[in-house]
Short mmCIF file of C-alpha atoms in Angstrom, two decimals:
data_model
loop_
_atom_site.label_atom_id
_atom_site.label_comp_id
_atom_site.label_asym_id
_atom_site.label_seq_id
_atom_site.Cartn_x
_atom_site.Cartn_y
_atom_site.Cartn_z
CA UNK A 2 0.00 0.00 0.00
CA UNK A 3 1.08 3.20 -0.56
CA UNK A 4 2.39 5.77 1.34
CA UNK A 5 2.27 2.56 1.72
CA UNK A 6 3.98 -0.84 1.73
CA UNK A 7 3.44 -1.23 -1.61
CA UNK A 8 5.76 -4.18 -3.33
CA UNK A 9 4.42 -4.80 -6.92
CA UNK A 10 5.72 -8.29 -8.03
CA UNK A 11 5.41 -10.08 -11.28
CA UNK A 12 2.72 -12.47 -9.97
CA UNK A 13 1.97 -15.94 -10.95
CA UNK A 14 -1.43 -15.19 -11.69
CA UNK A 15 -1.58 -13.66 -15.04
CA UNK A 16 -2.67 -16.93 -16.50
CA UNK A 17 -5.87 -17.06 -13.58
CA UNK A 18 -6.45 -13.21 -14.72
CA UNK A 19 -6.64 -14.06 -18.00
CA UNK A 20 -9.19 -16.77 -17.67
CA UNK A 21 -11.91 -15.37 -16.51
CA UNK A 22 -15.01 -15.12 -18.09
CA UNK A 23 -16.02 -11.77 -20.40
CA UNK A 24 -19.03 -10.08 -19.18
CA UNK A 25 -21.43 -7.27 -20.61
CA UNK A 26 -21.26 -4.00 -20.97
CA UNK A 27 -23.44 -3.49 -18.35
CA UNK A 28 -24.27 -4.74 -14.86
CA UNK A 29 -25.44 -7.85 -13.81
CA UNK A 30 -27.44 -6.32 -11.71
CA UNK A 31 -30.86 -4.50 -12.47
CA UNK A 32 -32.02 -1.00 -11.12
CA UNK A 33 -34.29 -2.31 -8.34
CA UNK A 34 -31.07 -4.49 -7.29
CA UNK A 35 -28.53 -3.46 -4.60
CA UNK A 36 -25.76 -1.70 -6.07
CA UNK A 37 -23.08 -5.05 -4.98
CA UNK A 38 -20.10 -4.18 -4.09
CA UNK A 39 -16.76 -6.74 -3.16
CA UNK A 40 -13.97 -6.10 -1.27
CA UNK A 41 -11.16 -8.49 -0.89
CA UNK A 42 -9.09 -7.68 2.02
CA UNK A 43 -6.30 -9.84 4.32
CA UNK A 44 -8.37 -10.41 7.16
CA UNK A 45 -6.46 -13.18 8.24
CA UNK A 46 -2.70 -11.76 7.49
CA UNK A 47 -0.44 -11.13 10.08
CA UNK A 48 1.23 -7.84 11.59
CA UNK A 49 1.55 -4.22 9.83
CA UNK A 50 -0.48 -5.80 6.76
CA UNK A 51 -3.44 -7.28 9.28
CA UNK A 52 -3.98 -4.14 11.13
CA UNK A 53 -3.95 -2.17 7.42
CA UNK A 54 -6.65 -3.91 6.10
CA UNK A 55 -8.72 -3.89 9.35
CA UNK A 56 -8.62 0.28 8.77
CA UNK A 57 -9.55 -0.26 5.58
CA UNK A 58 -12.17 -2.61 5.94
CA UNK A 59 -13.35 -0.13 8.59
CA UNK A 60 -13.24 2.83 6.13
CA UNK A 61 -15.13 0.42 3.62
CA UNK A 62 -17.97 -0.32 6.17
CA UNK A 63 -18.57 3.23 7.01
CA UNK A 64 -18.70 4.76 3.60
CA UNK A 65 -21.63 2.05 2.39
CA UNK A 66 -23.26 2.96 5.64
CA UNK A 67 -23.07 6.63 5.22
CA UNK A 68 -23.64 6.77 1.44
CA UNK A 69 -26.80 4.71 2.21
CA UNK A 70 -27.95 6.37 4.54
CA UNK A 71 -27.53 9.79 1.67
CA UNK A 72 -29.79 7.30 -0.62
CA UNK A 73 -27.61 4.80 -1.85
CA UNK A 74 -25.97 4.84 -5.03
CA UNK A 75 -28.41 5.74 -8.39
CA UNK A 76 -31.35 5.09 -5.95
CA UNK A 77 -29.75 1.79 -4.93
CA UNK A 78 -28.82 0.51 -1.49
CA UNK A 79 -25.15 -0.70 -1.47
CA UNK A 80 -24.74 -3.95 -0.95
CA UNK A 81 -20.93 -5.28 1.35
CA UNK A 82 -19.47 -8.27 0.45
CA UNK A 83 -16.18 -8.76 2.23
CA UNK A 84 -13.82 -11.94 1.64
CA UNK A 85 -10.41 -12.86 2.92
CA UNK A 86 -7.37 -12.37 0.37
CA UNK A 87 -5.21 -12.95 3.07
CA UNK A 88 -3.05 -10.26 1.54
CA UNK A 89 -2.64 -13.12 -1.18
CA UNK A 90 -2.80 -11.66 -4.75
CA UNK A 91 -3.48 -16.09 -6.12
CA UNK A 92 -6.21 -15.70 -3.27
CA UNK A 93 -7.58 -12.62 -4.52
CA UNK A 94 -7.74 -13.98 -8.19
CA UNK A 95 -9.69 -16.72 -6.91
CA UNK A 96 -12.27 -15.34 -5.14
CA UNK A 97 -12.95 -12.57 -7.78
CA UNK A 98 -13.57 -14.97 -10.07
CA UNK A 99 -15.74 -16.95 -8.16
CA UNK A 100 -17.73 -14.15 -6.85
CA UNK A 101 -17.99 -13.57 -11.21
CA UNK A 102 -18.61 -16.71 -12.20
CA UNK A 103 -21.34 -17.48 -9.09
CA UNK A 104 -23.62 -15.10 -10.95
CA UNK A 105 -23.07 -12.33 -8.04
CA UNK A 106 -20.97 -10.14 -10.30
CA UNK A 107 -19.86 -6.71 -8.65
CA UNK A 108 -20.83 -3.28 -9.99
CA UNK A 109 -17.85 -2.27 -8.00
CA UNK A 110 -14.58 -4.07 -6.88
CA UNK A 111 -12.62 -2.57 -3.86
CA UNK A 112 -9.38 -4.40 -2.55
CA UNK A 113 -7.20 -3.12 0.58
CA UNK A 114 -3.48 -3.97 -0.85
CA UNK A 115 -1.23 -4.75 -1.36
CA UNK A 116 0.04 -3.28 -5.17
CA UNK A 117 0.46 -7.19 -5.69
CA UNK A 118 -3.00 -7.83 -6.00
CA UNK A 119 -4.13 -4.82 -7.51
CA UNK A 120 -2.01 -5.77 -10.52
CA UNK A 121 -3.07 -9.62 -10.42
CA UNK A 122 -6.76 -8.35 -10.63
CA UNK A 123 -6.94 -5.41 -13.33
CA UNK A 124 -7.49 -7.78 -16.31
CA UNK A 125 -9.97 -9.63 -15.08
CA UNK A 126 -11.79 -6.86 -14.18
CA UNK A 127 -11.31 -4.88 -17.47
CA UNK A 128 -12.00 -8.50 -19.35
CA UNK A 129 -15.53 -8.64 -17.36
CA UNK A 130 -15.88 -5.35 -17.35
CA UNK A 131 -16.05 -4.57 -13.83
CA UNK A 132 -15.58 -0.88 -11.81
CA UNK A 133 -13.00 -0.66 -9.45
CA UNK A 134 -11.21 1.05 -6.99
CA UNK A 135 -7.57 0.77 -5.84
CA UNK A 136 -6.20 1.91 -2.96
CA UNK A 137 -2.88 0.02 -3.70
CA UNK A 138 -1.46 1.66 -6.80
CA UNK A 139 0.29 -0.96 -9.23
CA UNK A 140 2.18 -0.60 -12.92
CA UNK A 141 -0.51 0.83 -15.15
CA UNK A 142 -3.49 1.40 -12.84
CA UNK A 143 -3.99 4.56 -14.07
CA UNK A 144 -3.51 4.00 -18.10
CA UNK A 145 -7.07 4.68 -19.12
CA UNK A 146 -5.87 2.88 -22.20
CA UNK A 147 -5.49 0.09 -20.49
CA UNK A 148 -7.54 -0.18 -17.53
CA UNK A 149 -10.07 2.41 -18.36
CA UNK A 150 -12.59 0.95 -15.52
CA UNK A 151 -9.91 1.57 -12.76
CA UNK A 152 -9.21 4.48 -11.01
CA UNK A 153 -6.52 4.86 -7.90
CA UNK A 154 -7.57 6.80 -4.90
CA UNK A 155 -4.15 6.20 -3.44
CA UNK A 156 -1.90 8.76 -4.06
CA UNK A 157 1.11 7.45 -5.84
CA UNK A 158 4.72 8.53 -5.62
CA UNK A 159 5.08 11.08 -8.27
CA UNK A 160 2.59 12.98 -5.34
CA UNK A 161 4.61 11.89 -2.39
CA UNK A 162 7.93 13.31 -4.24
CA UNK A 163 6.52 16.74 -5.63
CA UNK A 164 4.88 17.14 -2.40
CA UNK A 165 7.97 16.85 -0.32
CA UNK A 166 10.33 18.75 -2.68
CA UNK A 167 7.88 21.86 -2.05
CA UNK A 168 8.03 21.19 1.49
CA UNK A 169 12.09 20.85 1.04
CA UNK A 170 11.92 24.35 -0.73
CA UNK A 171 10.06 25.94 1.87
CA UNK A 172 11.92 24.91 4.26
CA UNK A 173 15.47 26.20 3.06
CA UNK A 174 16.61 22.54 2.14
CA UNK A 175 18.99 23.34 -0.97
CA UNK A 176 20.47 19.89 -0.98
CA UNK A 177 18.25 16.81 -0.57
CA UNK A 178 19.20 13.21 -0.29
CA UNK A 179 17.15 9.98 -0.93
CA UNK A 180 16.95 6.97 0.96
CA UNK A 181 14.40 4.64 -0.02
CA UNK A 182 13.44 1.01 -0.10
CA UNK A 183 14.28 -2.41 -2.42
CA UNK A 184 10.81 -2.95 -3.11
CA UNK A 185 8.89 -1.77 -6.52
CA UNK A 186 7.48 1.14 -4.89
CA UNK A 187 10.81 2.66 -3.04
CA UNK A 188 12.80 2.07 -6.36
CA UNK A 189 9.58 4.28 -7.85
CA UNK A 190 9.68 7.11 -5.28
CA UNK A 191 13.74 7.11 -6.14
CA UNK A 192 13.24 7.91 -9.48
CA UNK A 193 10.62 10.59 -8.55
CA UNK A 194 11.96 11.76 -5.98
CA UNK A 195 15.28 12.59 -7.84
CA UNK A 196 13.26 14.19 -10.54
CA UNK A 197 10.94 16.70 -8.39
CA UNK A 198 13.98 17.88 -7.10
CA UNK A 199 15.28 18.81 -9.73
CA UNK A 200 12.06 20.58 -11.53
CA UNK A 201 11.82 22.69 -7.51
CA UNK A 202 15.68 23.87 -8.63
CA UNK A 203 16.74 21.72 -5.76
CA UNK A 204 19.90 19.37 -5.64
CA UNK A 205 19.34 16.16 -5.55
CA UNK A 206 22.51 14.62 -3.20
CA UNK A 207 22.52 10.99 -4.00
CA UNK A 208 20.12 8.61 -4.21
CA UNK A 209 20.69 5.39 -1.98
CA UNK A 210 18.60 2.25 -1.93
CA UNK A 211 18.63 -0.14 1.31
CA UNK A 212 17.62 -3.99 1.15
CA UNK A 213 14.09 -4.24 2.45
CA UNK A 214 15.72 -7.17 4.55
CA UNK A 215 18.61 -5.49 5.96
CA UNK A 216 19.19 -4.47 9.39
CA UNK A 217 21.68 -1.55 9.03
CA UNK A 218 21.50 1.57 6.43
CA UNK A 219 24.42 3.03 7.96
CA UNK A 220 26.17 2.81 4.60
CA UNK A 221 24.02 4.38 2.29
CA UNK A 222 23.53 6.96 4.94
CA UNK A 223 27.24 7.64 5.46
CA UNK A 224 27.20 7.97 1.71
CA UNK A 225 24.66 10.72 1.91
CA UNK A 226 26.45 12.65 4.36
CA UNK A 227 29.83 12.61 2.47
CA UNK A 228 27.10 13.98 -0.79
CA UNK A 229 26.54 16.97 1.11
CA UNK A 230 22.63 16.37 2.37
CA UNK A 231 21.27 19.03 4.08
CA UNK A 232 17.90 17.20 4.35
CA UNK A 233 16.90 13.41 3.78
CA UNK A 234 14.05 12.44 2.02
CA UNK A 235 13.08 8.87 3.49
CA UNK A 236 11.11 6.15 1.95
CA UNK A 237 10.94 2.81 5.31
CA UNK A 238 7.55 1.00 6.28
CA UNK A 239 7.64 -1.22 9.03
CA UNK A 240 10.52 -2.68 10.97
CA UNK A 241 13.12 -0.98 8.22
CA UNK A 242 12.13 2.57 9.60
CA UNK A 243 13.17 0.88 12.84
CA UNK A 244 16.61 0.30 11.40
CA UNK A 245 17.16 3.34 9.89
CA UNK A 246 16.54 5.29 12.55
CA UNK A 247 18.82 3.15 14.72
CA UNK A 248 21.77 3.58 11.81
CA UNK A 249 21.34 7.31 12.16
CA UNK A 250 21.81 7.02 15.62
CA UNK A 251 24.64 5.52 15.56
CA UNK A 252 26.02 7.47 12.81
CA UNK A 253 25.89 10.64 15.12
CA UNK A 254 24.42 12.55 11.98
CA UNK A 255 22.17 15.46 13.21
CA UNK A 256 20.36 16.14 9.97
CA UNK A 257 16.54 16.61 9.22
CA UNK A 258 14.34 13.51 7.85
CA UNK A 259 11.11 14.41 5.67
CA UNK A 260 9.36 10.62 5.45
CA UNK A 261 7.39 9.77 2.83
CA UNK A 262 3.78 8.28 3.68
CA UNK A 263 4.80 4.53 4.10
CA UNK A 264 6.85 6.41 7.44
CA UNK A 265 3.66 8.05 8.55
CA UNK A 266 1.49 4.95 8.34
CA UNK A 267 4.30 3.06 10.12
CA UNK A 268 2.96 2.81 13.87
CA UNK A 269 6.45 2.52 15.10
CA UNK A 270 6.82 6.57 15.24
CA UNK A 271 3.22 6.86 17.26
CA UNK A 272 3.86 4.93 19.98
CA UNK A 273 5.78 5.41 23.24
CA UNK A 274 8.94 2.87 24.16
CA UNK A 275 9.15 0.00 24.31
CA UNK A 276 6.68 -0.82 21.29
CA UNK A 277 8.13 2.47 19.73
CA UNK A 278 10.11 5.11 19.27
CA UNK A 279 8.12 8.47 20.15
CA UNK A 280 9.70 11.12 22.43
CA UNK A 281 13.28 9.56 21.99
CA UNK A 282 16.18 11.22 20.50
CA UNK A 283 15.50 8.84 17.26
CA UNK A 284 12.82 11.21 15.90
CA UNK A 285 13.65 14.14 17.17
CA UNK A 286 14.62 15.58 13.23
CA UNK A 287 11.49 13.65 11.88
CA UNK A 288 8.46 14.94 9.94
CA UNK A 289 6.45 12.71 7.89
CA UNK A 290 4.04 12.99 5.11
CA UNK A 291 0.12 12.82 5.84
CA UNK A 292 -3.06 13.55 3.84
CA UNK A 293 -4.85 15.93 5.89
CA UNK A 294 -7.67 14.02 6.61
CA UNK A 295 -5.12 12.24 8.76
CA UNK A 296 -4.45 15.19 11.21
CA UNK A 297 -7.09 16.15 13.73
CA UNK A 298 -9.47 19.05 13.14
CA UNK A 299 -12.86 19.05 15.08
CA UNK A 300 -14.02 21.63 11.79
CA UNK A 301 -13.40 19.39 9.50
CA UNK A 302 -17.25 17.93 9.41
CA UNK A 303 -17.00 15.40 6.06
CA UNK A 304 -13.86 13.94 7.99
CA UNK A 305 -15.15 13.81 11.39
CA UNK A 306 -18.47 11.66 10.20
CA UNK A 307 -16.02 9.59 8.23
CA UNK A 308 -13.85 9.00 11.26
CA UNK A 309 -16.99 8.83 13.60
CA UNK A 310 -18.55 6.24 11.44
CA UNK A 311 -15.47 4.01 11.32
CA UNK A 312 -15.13 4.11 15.22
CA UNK A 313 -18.48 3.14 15.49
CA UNK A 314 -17.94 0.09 13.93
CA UNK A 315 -14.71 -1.02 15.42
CA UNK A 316 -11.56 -0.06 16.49
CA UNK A 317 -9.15 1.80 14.38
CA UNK A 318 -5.56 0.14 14.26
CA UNK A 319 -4.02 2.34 11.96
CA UNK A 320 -3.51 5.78 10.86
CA UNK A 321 -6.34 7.40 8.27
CA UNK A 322 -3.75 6.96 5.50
CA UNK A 323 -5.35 3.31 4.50
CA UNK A 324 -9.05 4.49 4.72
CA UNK A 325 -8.99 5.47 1.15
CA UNK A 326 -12.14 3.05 0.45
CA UNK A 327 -14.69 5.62 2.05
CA UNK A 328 -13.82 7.95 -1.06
CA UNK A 329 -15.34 5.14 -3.60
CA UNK A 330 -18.77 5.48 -2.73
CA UNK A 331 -19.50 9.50 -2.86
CA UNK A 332 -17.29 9.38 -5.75
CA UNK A 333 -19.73 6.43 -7.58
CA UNK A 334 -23.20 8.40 -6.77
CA UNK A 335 -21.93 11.64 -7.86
CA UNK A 336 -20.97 9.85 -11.19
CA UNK A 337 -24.43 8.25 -11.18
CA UNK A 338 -25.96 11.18 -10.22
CA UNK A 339 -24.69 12.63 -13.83
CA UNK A 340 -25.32 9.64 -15.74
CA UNK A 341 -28.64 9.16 -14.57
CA UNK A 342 -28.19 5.47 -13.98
CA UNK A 343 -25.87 3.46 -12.07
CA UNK A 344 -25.62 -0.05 -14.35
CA UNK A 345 -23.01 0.98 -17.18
CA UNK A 346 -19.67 0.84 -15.52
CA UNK A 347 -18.26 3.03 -19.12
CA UNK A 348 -20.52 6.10 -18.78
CA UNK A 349 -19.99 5.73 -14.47
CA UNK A 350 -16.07 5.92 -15.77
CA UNK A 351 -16.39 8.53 -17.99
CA UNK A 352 -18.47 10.89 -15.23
CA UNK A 353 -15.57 10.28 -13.18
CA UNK A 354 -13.22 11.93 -15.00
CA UNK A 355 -14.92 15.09 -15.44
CA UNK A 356 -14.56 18.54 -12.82
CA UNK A 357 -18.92 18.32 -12.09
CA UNK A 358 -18.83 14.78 -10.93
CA UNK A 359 -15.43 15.70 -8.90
CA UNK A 360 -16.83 18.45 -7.03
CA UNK A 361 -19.72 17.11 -6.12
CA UNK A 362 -18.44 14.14 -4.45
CA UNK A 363 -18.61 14.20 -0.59
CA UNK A 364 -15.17 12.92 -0.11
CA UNK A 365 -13.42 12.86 3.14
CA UNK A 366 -9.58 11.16 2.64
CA UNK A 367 -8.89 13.35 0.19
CA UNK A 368 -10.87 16.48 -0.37
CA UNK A 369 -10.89 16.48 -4.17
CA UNK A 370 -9.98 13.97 -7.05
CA UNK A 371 -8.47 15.04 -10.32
CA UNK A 372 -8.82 11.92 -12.69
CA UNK A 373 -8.76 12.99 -16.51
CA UNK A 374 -9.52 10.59 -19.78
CA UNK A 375 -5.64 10.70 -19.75
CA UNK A 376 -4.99 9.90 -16.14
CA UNK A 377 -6.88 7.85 -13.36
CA UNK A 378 -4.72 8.32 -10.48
CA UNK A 379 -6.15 10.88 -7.75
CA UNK A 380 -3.43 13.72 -8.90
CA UNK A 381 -4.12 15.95 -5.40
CA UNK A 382 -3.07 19.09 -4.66
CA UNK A 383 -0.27 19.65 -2.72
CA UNK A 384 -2.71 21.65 0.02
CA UNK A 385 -3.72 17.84 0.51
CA UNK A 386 -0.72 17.06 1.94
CA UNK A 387 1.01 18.28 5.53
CA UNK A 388 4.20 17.66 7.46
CA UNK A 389 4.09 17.02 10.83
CA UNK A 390 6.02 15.84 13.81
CA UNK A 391 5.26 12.35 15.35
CA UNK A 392 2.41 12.40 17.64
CA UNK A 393 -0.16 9.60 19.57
CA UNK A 394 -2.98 8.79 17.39
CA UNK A 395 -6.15 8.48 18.34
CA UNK A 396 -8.88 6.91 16.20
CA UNK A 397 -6.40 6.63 13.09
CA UNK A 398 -5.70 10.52 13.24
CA UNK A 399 -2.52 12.21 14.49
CA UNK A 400 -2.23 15.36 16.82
CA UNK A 401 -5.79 15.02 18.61
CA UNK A 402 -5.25 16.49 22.13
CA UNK A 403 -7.43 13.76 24.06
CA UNK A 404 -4.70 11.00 22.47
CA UNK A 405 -2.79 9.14 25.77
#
């Protein structure tokens, strides 16, 4: 997942995607019928990935209850059916195709990562022609040319690195370094990364990639330092944030870190000793990316029913970052709302990509989309993203005062 953990692999499935059965142009389902959607989600993984897709399985569950309660989508109620991927992307395959080929076909797919699965899935949901949503952004998943039934709601690196190259501007930062992760989706925000610093006139000094399965950076760091850094721009999910913080350490380098997303939905930097590393010396240079749906503000009211809803439902292990899901539904009935109907999964794409639909949508992650017939990734402004300090989070936001 994005901001994420996001590893896109060539998976084994292309074969199973391939396979599945071609479906109409339209919806199975009929106009007096629920408006079905599926989500395929690892309920039963373990760790970081578990508690992930229990947020967004949260932030799924409260946008079909409020957008029903707002009338459904096209008229119709919406319709949950939730199965276990087990963050599998040969699982996910399966039971998409099942769900298909059971005569339940979705108007709308949903998944909650990782980029694995979103790849395996994309062709056979453009074969059975099939809406989806994709909080997990993967090779392609915005070509309209090639998926032109998917759209992201994940911001995807190229955001993550312009955003933090303004923020490196601002902030005096003439000489930026780039430490990032083996996976698919560090190597990506490399690449960006070195490229929006250029186009803000900034210096890009070095670029330094860290096995995902290594236990020291103090290498690449010590080869940013001799580069010149001012500033580090840091790609880590998980237990590798852990180790680069404690290779900093012991490097003795005082120098300031601006993480990337995966580092803000990394609980390691929200919690106290011994389960993390808040208040110590470790992150005492650290701000980290956030959408600002993730940061408390009682005035916010489309984010504080979102967040409400959720907590309603369950508790919320993660930060906000993985509730993208809750954007799908306003997003669908304002789309319907133009078309008139909710059954042709073309004309619901094509409303999506215009500035009406867009506007109209009563989203809450992020506060505006920007898909185009050329692009279907969310493309947010940069006044969607903030930089803050680690803090406690409390019902998946950061810097709410009643937080313990």
């Amino acid at each position: 997942m994005n901001r994420r953990p996001i590893l896109v692999a060539a998976v084994a499935v292309t074969a199973l995607a391939l396979a599945g059965c071609s479906g109409s142009s339209e919806s199975d389902g009929g106009a007096d019928s629920p408006y079905r959607v599926l989500l395929t989600g690892g309920i039963s993984a373990q760790g970081v990935l578990a508690a992930n897709s229990q947020t967004s399985l949260l932030a799924t569950k409260a946008g079909v209850q409020v957008q029903n309660e707002a009338g459904g989508i096209g008229g119709r109620q919406i319709e949950l059916t939730t199965v276990d991927d087990a963050g599998d992307a040969t699982i996910a395959v399966t039971k998409l195709r099942e769900a298909i080929n059971s005569g339940n076909k979705p108007d709308l797919y949903l998944n909650s990562g990782p980029s694995s699965i979103a790849a395996a899935v994309l062709p056979i949901l453009k074969q059975n022609n099939i809406l989806s949503m994709s909080m997990a952004p993967s090779p392609d998943s915005t070509d309209p040319s090639k998926f032109p039934l998917n759209f992201d709601l994940a911001p995807g690196a190229t955001d993550t690195a312009r955003g933090i190259s303004e923020y490196a501007k601002s902030k005096g930062y003439s000489s930026v370094g780039v430490l990032h992760g083996s996976t698919a989706y560090g190597e990506l925000f490399g690449e960006e990364m070195t490229s929006a610093l250029q186009s803000a006139g900034l210096k890009a000094a070095g670029n330094e990639e860290y096995d995902a399965a290594a236990l020291d950076m103090t290498a690449q760091l010590q080869s940013l330092k001799n580069s010149g850094a001012a500033a580090i721009a840091l790609d880590a999910y998980g237990a590798p944030l852990g180790y680069v913080l404690q290779s900093l350490e012991r490097l003795g380098w005082d120098v300031p870190l601006v993480g990337n997303t995966s580092v803000s939905a990394t609980n390691l930097i929200a919690n106290d000793p011994p389960a993390g590393v808040l208040g110590t010396p470790q992150v005492k240079n650290l701000v980290t990316q956030v959408f600002t749906s993730t940061v408390f503000d009682p005035n916010n009211a489309l984010v504080s029913t979102m967040v409400d809803t959720m907590a309603s439902l369950g508790s919320i292990p993660s930060t906000l970052i993985l509730a993208d899901n809750y954007d799908a539904f306003p997003l669908v009935a304002a789309a319907a709302e133009k078309v008139g109907s909710s059954t042709d999964p073309k004309k619901l794409a094509e409303a999506l990509e215009t500035a009406e639909v867009q506007e109209n949508a009563k989203t809450a992650f992020l506060s505006r989309y920007n898909f185009s017939s050329d692009n279907h990734g969310p493309n947010p402004d940069t006044s969607e993203l903030k930089f803050i300090s680690p803090t406690k989070i409390l019902n998946g936001q950061f810097g709410n005062p009643a937080a313990s």
